[in-house]
Amino acid sequence: MSVPEGGSLTEGDLKRPMFALAWPIIVTELLQVAYNLADTVWLGRLSTDAVAAISLAFPLIFLLISVGGGFTVAGSTLVAQYTGAKSEGSAGTVAGQTLSFITVIAITVGVIGFFATDAMLGILPSSPGTAGQVIPLAGDYMRVFFLGLPFLFGFFVFSALMRGYGNTRAPMVVMFISVVINVLIDPIFIFGFESNPLFGMFGLRSLESTLFAATAFDGYGVTGAAIATVLSRAVATVIGIYIIFGTSAGPDVQLSDFRPQLKFIKKIVSIGVPSAIEQSATALGFITLTAMVVTFAPEVVAAFGLGNRLTSLVFLPALGLGRATNTIVGQNLGAQKPERAESAVWLAAKVGASVMVVTGVLAYIFAEPVVAFFISTGTQSAAQTIDLGVEYVRIRAFEFGFIGVLQVVLGAYRGAGNTKTALTFSMLALWLGRIPTVYLLSFQFGFAETGIWLGMAVGQIIGAIAATAWFTRGTWKQSVVDADPTPA
């Protein structure tokens, strides 16, 4: 059974192994956000429209990639439970089945997304400014992104399988390498060798002039950001595949494990479908929110996108604890230790709530300098975007403590294989919390863009209270794997 550096997940003290498991996940997710922030930083120096374009693109992209993302949850949960049950062979088989299953999904979704980009963007109601200036740029970004989708999925699967096994450091190292590549090549593909802020930061304008004279490359703009992301993801996927097949750092996967085995496929589908529905419905919810946001001016759209990226950054400690809880609950239920699993959940919830409350206070205090860092000043549009972004971050800061609790409890449900329950409370937070509140406050009660910010905060609070109350019933304490499984 996999043992993190801090100790066993199924025996002894819980604090050290939980920390050892969680901190690399938090760093990995921080690096994940760095992809988006790198695009935002560099595109913010290109134009406000460029920032607004990726704000529109991401919810639509997430709608399609969420299909495969749900099945990575199944792979992580099953690997964790088989590892806890000390069935290494079955853990490897699940890993192989998940890899092959999601590869097919990635190729299919990528092709569909590429050809459906214009149709998806066409369903968004837009102001004249957004339709003329932002939508075409979003389409350019999305088409390139969809072509590289197998590379995106490749790393997600690798990370999920390793996390279920209890090895969270390997994905962190791979992600770090990929992010460094992305940060360096992003401005090159966006700006080329003309007026590139990267060269200006390091006083290399003469080198830039020489390179431009030799290549005449002036960048691809928003499309270049997508190209840089795809290339850096490709590197991460190649390294991840090598680690799974060429080392002993994760589940023991053999080539024979890719042969379809109905018993395992049924388990993957049973656990994965509710998670895929959850992620798809979440993506659809954000598209619905985006459809409401794009009826406002481009500055509001840009502030919404930037605010979401910043809140996703401070959201990481909760997400890391939630995913660590997923693994700990899975391994302990596999080892037939449900009471230890429950103790881990309460410990993680207390830590998550405390950390996120402190994070919320800091986000409120430092909202203005942080938001201003990502937008070039000097224009009325930029100043308005900064003011709106600051208001958004400060309002969202009040929900952060609830985010910490909700993510941990949802992680517990997923680790138990109870993904239908996780689906229920995720939908409660979004579809009965955020979306109706945003609509009512913004369009019915006259709060305009402030109603958007307020509505975004309400959903997580409702979801956290409901999910925690249901958790106390204890109906989730059931493993979904056999103690000594044999392949079908």
PDB file of N, CA and C in Angstrom, residues 233-308:
ATOM      1  N   ARG A 233       1.234  21.473 -22.024  1.00  0.00           N
ATOM      2  CA  ARG A 233       0.468  20.305 -21.560  1.00  0.00           C
ATOM      3  C   ARG A 233       1.000  19.025 -22.179  1.00  0.00           C
ATOM      4  N   ALA A 234       1.425  19.109 -23.424  1.00  0.00           N
ATOM      5  CA  ALA A 234       1.953  17.928 -24.099  1.00  0.00           C
ATOM      6  C   ALA A 234       3.187  17.401 -23.373  1.00  0.00           C
ATOM      7  N   VAL A 235       4.038  18.301 -22.929  1.00  0.00           N
ATOM      8  CA  VAL A 235       5.225  17.892 -22.178  1.00  0.00           C
ATOM      9  C   VAL A 235       4.821  17.185 -20.886  1.00  0.00           C
ATOM     10  N   ALA A 236       3.844  17.740 -20.166  1.00  0.00           N
ATOM     11  CA  ALA A 236       3.383  17.139 -18.912  1.00  0.00           C
ATOM     12  C   ALA A 236       2.827  15.739 -19.137  1.00  0.00           C
ATOM     13  N   THR A 237       2.062  15.556 -20.203  1.00  0.00           N
ATOM     14  CA  THR A 237       1.463  14.252 -20.482  1.00  0.00           C
ATOM     15  C   THR A 237       2.522  13.204 -20.800  1.00  0.00           C
ATOM     16  N   VAL A 238       3.506  13.566 -21.604  1.00  0.00           N
ATOM     17  CA  VAL A 238       4.573  12.625 -21.956  1.00  0.00           C
ATOM     18  C   VAL A 238       5.337  12.183 -20.711  1.00  0.00           C
ATOM     19  N   ILE A 239       5.680  13.131 -19.844  1.00  0.00           N
ATOM     20  CA  ILE A 239       6.391  12.783 -18.614  1.00  0.00           C
ATOM     21  C   ILE A 239       5.518  11.907 -17.713  1.00  0.00           C
ATOM     22  N   GLY A 240       4.223  12.245 -17.612  1.00  0.00           N
ATOM     23  CA  GLY A 240       3.316  11.462 -16.779  1.00  0.00           C
ATOM     24  C   GLY A 240       3.190  10.021 -17.240  1.00  0.00           C
ATOM     25  N   ILE A 241       3.087   9.822 -18.542  1.00  0.00           N
ATOM     26  CA  ILE A 241       2.994   8.469 -19.082  1.00  0.00           C
ATOM     27  C   ILE A 241       4.260   7.679 -18.768  1.00  0.00           C
ATOM     28  N   TYR A 242       5.402   8.341 -18.875  1.00  0.00           N
ATOM     29  CA  TYR A 242       6.660   7.658 -18.549  1.00  0.00           C
ATOM     30  C   TYR A 242       6.676   7.221 -17.077  1.00  0.00           C
ATOM     31  N   ILE A 243       6.221   8.099 -16.176  1.00  0.00           N
ATOM     32  CA  ILE A 243       6.244   7.769 -14.746  1.00  0.00           C
ATOM     33  C   ILE A 243       5.359   6.565 -14.451  1.00  0.00           C
ATOM     34  N   ILE A 244       4.186   6.504 -15.070  1.00  0.00           N
ATOM     35  CA  ILE A 244       3.271   5.389 -14.812  1.00  0.00           C
ATOM     36  C   ILE A 244       3.828   4.077 -15.340  1.00  0.00           C
ATOM     37  N   PHE A 245       4.387   4.107 -16.562  1.00  0.00           N
ATOM     38  CA  PHE A 245       4.839   2.863 -17.184  1.00  0.00           C
ATOM     39  C   PHE A 245       6.303   2.532 -16.923  1.00  0.00           C
ATOM     40  N   GLY A 246       7.116   3.554 -16.673  1.00  0.00           N
ATOM     41  CA  GLY A 246       8.550   3.318 -16.574  1.00  0.00           C
ATOM     42  C   GLY A 246       9.112   3.341 -15.175  1.00  0.00           C
ATOM     43  N   THR A 247       8.272   3.616 -14.159  1.00  0.00           N
ATOM     44  CA  THR A 247       8.766   3.671 -12.782  1.00  0.00           C
ATOM     45  C   THR A 247       7.815   2.911 -11.862  1.00  0.00           C
ATOM     46  N   SER A 248       8.213   2.809 -10.598  1.00  0.00           N
ATOM     47  CA  SER A 248       7.369   2.143  -9.582  1.00  0.00           C
ATOM     48  C   SER A 248       6.699   3.171  -8.679  1.00  0.00           C
ATOM     49  N   ALA A 249       6.584   4.411  -9.148  1.00  0.00           N
ATOM     50  CA  ALA A 249       6.054   5.484  -8.307  1.00  0.00           C
ATOM     51  C   ALA A 249       4.541   5.458  -8.162  1.00  0.00           C
ATOM     52  N   GLY A 250       3.849   4.691  -9.022  1.00  0.00           N
ATOM     53  CA  GLY A 250       2.394   4.656  -8.984  1.00  0.00           C
ATOM     54  C   GLY A 250       1.870   3.236  -9.116  1.00  0.00           C
ATOM     55  N   PRO A 251       0.596   3.087  -9.469  1.00  0.00           N
ATOM     56  CA  PRO A 251       0.024   1.744  -9.657  1.00  0.00           C
ATOM     57  C   PRO A 251       0.806   0.959 -10.695  1.00  0.00           C
ATOM     58  N   ASP A 252       0.892  -0.333 -10.496  1.00  0.00           N
ATOM     59  CA  ASP A 252       1.630  -1.209 -11.414  1.00  0.00           C
ATOM     60  C   ASP A 252       0.755  -1.504 -12.629  1.00  0.00           C
ATOM     61  N   VAL A 253       0.949  -0.736 -13.697  1.00  0.00           N
ATOM     62  CA  VAL A 253       0.132  -0.862 -14.897  1.00  0.00           C
ATOM     63  C   VAL A 253       0.893  -1.663 -15.950  1.00  0.00           C
ATOM     64  N   GLN A 254       0.248  -2.703 -16.464  1.00  0.00           N
ATOM     65  CA  GLN A 254       0.809  -3.512 -17.536  1.00  0.00           C
ATOM     66  C   GLN A 254       0.014  -3.276 -18.820  1.00  0.00           C
ATOM     67  N   LEU A 255       0.615  -3.641 -19.953  1.00  0.00           N
ATOM     68  CA  LEU A 255      -0.086  -3.457 -21.227  1.00  0.00           C
ATOM     69  C   LEU A 255      -1.396  -4.241 -21.259  1.00  0.00           C
ATOM     70  N   SER A 256      -1.421  -5.393 -20.584  1.00  0.00           N
ATOM     71  CA  SER A 256      -2.640  -6.200 -20.563  1.00  0.00           C
ATOM     72  C   SER A 256      -3.786  -5.498 -19.837  1.00  0.00           C
ATOM     73  N   ASP A 257      -3.456  -4.512 -19.003  1.00  0.00           N
ATOM     74  CA  ASP A 257      -4.490  -3.790 -18.264  1.00  0.00           C
ATOM     75  C   ASP A 257      -5.322  -2.887 -19.173  1.00  0.00           C
ATOM     76  N   PHE A 258      -4.869  -2.671 -20.410  1.00  0.00           N
ATOM     77  CA  PHE A 258      -5.632  -1.854 -21.346  1.00  0.00           C
ATOM     78  C   PHE A 258      -6.699  -2.661 -22.082  1.00  0.00           C
ATOM     79  N   ARG A 259      -6.625  -3.987 -21.951  1.00  0.00           N
ATOM     80  CA  ARG A 259      -7.663  -4.824 -22.569  1.00  0.00           C
ATOM     81  C   ARG A 259      -8.966  -4.632 -21.814  1.00  0.00           C
ATOM     82  N   PRO A 260     -10.061  -4.280 -22.501  1.00  0.00           N
ATOM     83  CA  PRO A 260     -11.331  -3.998 -21.816  1.00  0.00           C
ATOM     84  C   PRO A 260     -11.756  -5.140 -20.900  1.00  0.00           C
ATOM     85  N   GLN A 261     -12.068  -4.812 -19.658  1.00  0.00           N
ATOM     86  CA  GLN A 261     -12.550  -5.782 -18.682  1.00  0.00           C
ATOM     87  C   GLN A 261     -13.855  -5.251 -18.107  1.00  0.00           C
ATOM     88  N   LEU A 262     -14.924  -5.949 -18.384  1.00  0.00           N
ATOM     89  CA  LEU A 262     -16.265  -5.454 -18.101  1.00  0.00           C
ATOM     90  C   LEU A 262     -16.474  -5.118 -16.635  1.00  0.00           C
ATOM     91  N   LYS A 263     -15.906  -5.918 -15.736  1.00  0.00           N
ATOM     92  CA  LYS A 263     -16.106  -5.691 -14.305  1.00  0.00           C
ATOM     93  C   LYS A 263     -15.610  -4.311 -13.890  1.00  0.00           C
ATOM     94  N   PHE A 264     -14.435  -3.955 -14.361  1.00  0.00           N
ATOM     95  CA  PHE A 264     -13.855  -2.676 -13.987  1.00  0.00           C
ATOM     96  C   PHE A 264     -14.499  -1.515 -14.732  1.00  0.00           C
ATOM     97  N   ILE A 265     -14.848  -1.752 -15.981  1.00  0.00           N
ATOM     98  CA  ILE A 265     -15.503  -0.698 -16.758  1.00  0.00           C
ATOM     99  C   ILE A 265     -16.832  -0.318 -16.118  1.00  0.00           C
ATOM    100  N   LYS A 266     -17.572  -1.317 -15.631  1.00  0.00           N
ATOM    101  CA  LYS A 266     -18.839  -1.045 -14.961  1.00  0.00           C
ATOM    102  C   LYS A 266     -18.629  -0.169 -13.730  1.00  0.00           C
ATOM    103  N   LYS A 267     -17.584  -0.465 -12.962  1.00  0.00           N
ATOM    104  CA  LYS A 267     -17.305   0.336 -11.769  1.00  0.00           C
ATOM    105  C   LYS A 267     -16.933   1.763 -12.156  1.00  0.00           C
ATOM    106  N   ILE A 268     -16.091   1.905 -13.180  1.00  0.00           N
ATOM    107  CA  ILE A 268     -15.675   3.237 -13.632  1.00  0.00           C
ATOM    108  C   ILE A 268     -16.889   4.038 -14.094  1.00  0.00           C
ATOM    109  N   VAL A 269     -17.753   3.394 -14.859  1.00  0.00           N
ATOM    110  CA  VAL A 269     -18.944   4.087 -15.363  1.00  0.00           C
ATOM    111  C   VAL A 269     -19.897   4.427 -14.224  1.00  0.00           C
ATOM    112  N   SER A 270     -20.095   3.484 -13.295  1.00  0.00           N
ATOM    113  CA  SER A 270     -21.024   3.690 -12.188  1.00  0.00           C
ATOM    114  C   SER A 270     -20.621   4.885 -11.327  1.00  0.00           C
ATOM    115  N   ILE A 271     -19.315   4.996 -11.038  1.00  0.00           N
ATOM    116  CA  ILE A 271     -18.830   6.106 -10.221  1.00  0.00           C
ATOM    117  C   ILE A 271     -18.616   7.357 -11.063  1.00  0.00           C
ATOM    118  N   GLY A 272     -18.153   7.163 -12.290  1.00  0.00           N
ATOM    119  CA  GLY A 272     -17.778   8.287 -13.133  1.00  0.00           C
ATOM    120  C   GLY A 272     -18.930   9.064 -13.725  1.00  0.00           C
ATOM    121  N   VAL A 273     -20.028   8.389 -14.068  1.00  0.00           N
ATOM    122  CA  VAL A 273     -21.145   9.089 -14.713  1.00  0.00           C
ATOM    123  C   VAL A 273     -21.727  10.196 -13.823  1.00  0.00           C
ATOM    124  N   PRO A 274     -22.025   9.933 -12.534  1.00  0.00           N
ATOM    125  CA  PRO A 274     -22.517  11.044 -11.709  1.00  0.00           C
ATOM    126  C   PRO A 274     -21.511  12.195 -11.610  1.00  0.00           C
ATOM    127  N   SER A 275     -20.210  11.871 -11.535  1.00  0.00           N
ATOM    128  CA  SER A 275     -19.205  12.930 -11.478  1.00  0.00           C
ATOM    129  C   SER A 275     -19.142  13.698 -12.788  1.00  0.00           C
ATOM    130  N   ALA A 276     -19.276  12.974 -13.912  1.00  0.00           N
ATOM    131  CA  ALA A 276     -19.286  13.647 -15.212  1.00  0.00           C
ATOM    132  C   ALA A 276     -20.509  14.554 -15.334  1.00  0.00           C
ATOM    133  N   ILE A 277     -21.652  14.067 -14.857  1.00  0.00           N
ATOM    134  CA  ILE A 277     -22.869  14.892 -14.867  1.00  0.00           C
ATOM    135  C   ILE A 277     -22.681  16.108 -13.968  1.00  0.00           C
ATOM    136  N   GLU A 278     -22.083  15.880 -12.787  1.00  0.00           N
ATOM    137  CA  GLU A 278     -21.836  16.987 -11.864  1.00  0.00           C
ATOM    138  C   GLU A 278     -20.972  18.060 -12.515  1.00  0.00           C
ATOM    139  N   GLN A 279     -19.861  17.650 -13.117  1.00  0.00           N
ATOM    140  CA  GLN A 279     -18.956  18.621 -13.721  1.00  0.00           C
ATOM    141  C   GLN A 279     -19.579  19.276 -14.951  1.00  0.00           C
ATOM    142  N   SER A 280     -20.320  18.490 -15.731  1.00  0.00           N
ATOM    143  CA  SER A 280     -20.977  19.058 -16.910  1.00  0.00           C
ATOM    144  C   SER A 280     -22.060  20.048 -16.505  1.00  0.00           C
ATOM    145  N   ALA A 281     -22.840  19.683 -15.491  1.00  0.00           N
ATOM    146  CA  ALA A 281     -23.887  20.593 -15.016  1.00  0.00           C
ATOM    147  C   ALA A 281     -23.285  21.843 -14.402  1.00  0.00           C
ATOM    148  N   THR A 282     -22.127  21.690 -13.731  1.00  0.00           N
ATOM    149  CA  THR A 282     -21.430  22.850 -13.195  1.00  0.00           C
ATOM    150  C   THR A 282     -20.969  23.758 -14.327  1.00  0.00           C
ATOM    151  N   ALA A 283     -20.406  23.148 -15.368  1.00  0.00           N
ATOM    152  CA  ALA A 283     -19.968  23.929 -16.524  1.00  0.00           C
ATOM    153  C   ALA A 283     -21.145  24.622 -17.191  1.00  0.00           C
ATOM    154  N   LEU A 284     -22.258  23.898 -17.327  1.00  0.00           N
ATOM    155  CA  LEU A 284     -23.447  24.498 -17.926  1.00  0.00           C
ATOM    156  C   LEU A 284     -23.963  25.647 -17.061  1.00  0.00           C
ATOM    157  N   GLY A 285     -23.837  25.480 -15.751  1.00  0.00           N
ATOM    158  CA  GLY A 285     -24.236  26.551 -14.850  1.00  0.00           C
ATOM    159  C   GLY A 285     -23.393  27.800 -15.049  1.00  0.00           C
ATOM    160  N   PHE A 286     -22.088  27.608 -15.225  1.00  0.00           N
ATOM    161  CA  PHE A 286     -21.218  28.758 -15.439  1.00  0.00           C
ATOM    162  C   PHE A 286     -21.455  29.389 -16.811  1.00  0.00           C
ATOM    163  N   ILE A 287     -21.843  28.574 -17.776  1.00  0.00           N
ATOM    164  CA  ILE A 287     -22.210  29.139 -19.078  1.00  0.00           C
ATOM    165  C   ILE A 287     -23.461  29.991 -18.927  1.00  0.00           C
ATOM    166  N   THR A 288     -24.415  29.503 -18.122  1.00  0.00           N
ATOM    167  CA  THR A 288     -25.628  30.279 -17.857  1.00  0.00           C
ATOM    168  C   THR A 288     -25.289  31.598 -17.172  1.00  0.00           C
ATOM    169  N   LEU A 289     -24.384  31.530 -16.199  1.00  0.00           N
ATOM    170  CA  LEU A 289     -23.940  32.753 -15.541  1.00  0.00           C
ATOM    171  C   LEU A 289     -23.235  33.679 -16.525  1.00  0.00           C
ATOM    172  N   THR A 290     -22.380  33.094 -17.381  1.00  0.00           N
ATOM    173  CA  THR A 290     -21.659  33.890 -18.376  1.00  0.00           C
ATOM    174  C   THR A 290     -22.625  34.536 -19.355  1.00  0.00           C
ATOM    175  N   ALA A 291     -23.681  33.791 -19.716  1.00  0.00           N
ATOM    176  CA  ALA A 291     -24.677  34.345 -20.638  1.00  0.00           C
ATOM    177  C   ALA A 291     -25.355  35.571 -20.046  1.00  0.00           C
ATOM    178  N   MET A 292     -25.507  35.581 -18.726  1.00  0.00           N
ATOM    179  CA  MET A 292     -26.064  36.767 -18.075  1.00  0.00           C
ATOM    180  C   MET A 292     -25.026  37.886 -17.999  1.00  0.00           C
ATOM    181  N   VAL A 293     -23.776  37.511 -17.738  1.00  0.00           N
ATOM    182  CA  VAL A 293     -22.721  38.511 -17.583  1.00  0.00           C
ATOM    183  C   VAL A 293     -22.444  39.237 -18.900  1.00  0.00           C
ATOM    184  N   VAL A 294     -22.466  38.500 -20.040  1.00  0.00           N
ATOM    185  CA  VAL A 294     -22.090  39.128 -21.312  1.00  0.00           C
ATOM    186  C   VAL A 294     -23.119  40.139 -21.804  1.00  0.00           C
ATOM    187  N   THR A 295     -24.254  40.235 -21.145  1.00  0.00           N
ATOM    188  CA  THR A 295     -25.199  41.295 -21.506  1.00  0.00           C
ATOM    189  C   THR A 295     -24.749  42.642 -20.951  1.00  0.00           C
ATOM    190  N   PHE A 296     -23.717  42.622 -20.089  1.00  0.00           N
ATOM    191  CA  PHE A 296     -23.148  43.856 -19.563  1.00  0.00           C
ATOM    192  C   PHE A 296     -21.983  44.304 -20.449  1.00  0.00           C
ATOM    193  N   ALA A 297     -21.361  45.399 -20.111  1.00  0.00           N
ATOM    194  CA  ALA A 297     -20.248  45.956 -20.884  1.00  0.00           C
ATOM    195  C   ALA A 297     -19.019  45.046 -20.794  1.00  0.00           C
ATOM    196  N   PRO A 298     -18.096  45.146 -21.784  1.00  0.00           N
ATOM    197  CA  PRO A 298     -16.884  44.320 -21.760  1.00  0.00           C
ATOM    198  C   PRO A 298     -16.087  44.435 -20.465  1.00  0.00           C
ATOM    199  N   GLU A 299     -16.120  45.603 -19.801  1.00  0.00           N
ATOM    200  CA  GLU A 299     -15.388  45.772 -18.548  1.00  0.00           C
ATOM    201  C   GLU A 299     -15.934  44.856 -17.449  1.00  0.00           C
ATOM    202  N   VAL A 300     -17.249  44.662 -17.432  1.00  0.00           N
ATOM    203  CA  VAL A 300     -17.860  43.762 -16.451  1.00  0.00           C
ATOM    204  C   VAL A 300     -17.474  42.317 -16.760  1.00  0.00           C
ATOM    205  N   VAL A 301     -17.481  41.972 -18.044  1.00  0.00           N
ATOM    206  CA  VAL A 301     -17.090  40.620 -18.454  1.00  0.00           C
ATOM    207  C   VAL A 301     -15.647  40.347 -18.048  1.00  0.00           C
ATOM    208  N   ALA A 302     -14.768  41.308 -18.313  1.00  0.00           N
ATOM    209  CA  ALA A 302     -13.358  41.138 -17.953  1.00  0.00           C
ATOM    210  C   ALA A 302     -13.184  41.020 -16.438  1.00  0.00           C
ATOM    211  N   ALA A 303     -13.900  41.841 -15.665  1.00  0.00           N
ATOM    212  CA  ALA A 303     -13.808  41.788 -14.201  1.00  0.00           C
ATOM    213  C   ALA A 303     -14.322  40.457 -13.670  1.00  0.00           C
ATOM    214  N   PHE A 304     -15.382  39.943 -14.263  1.00  0.00           N
ATOM    215  CA  PHE A 304     -15.938  38.651 -13.870  1.00  0.00           C
ATOM    216  C   PHE A 304     -14.905  37.540 -14.101  1.00  0.00           C
ATOM    217  N   GLY A 305     -14.284  37.544 -15.287  1.00  0.00           N
ATOM    218  CA  GLY A 305     -13.288  36.518 -15.589  1.00  0.00           C
ATOM    219  C   GLY A 305     -12.067  36.622 -14.704  1.00  0.00           C
ATOM    220  N   LEU A 306     -11.563  37.843 -14.517  1.00  0.00           N
ATOM    221  CA  LEU A 306     -10.395  38.033 -13.669  1.00  0.00           C
ATOM    222  C   LEU A 306     -10.713  37.686 -12.219  1.00  0.00           C
ATOM    223  N   GLY A 307     -11.877  38.111 -11.740  1.00  0.00           N
ATOM    224  CA  GLY A 307     -12.277  37.792 -10.375  1.00  0.00           C
ATOM    225  C   GLY A 307     -12.386  36.301 -10.141  1.00  0.00           C
ATOM    226  N   ASN A 308     -12.923  35.583 -11.117  1.00  0.00           N
ATOM    227  CA  ASN A 308     -13.024  34.130 -10.995  1.00  0.00           C
ATOM    228  C   ASN A 308     -11.652  33.478 -10.905  1.00  0.00           C
TER     229      ASN A 308
END
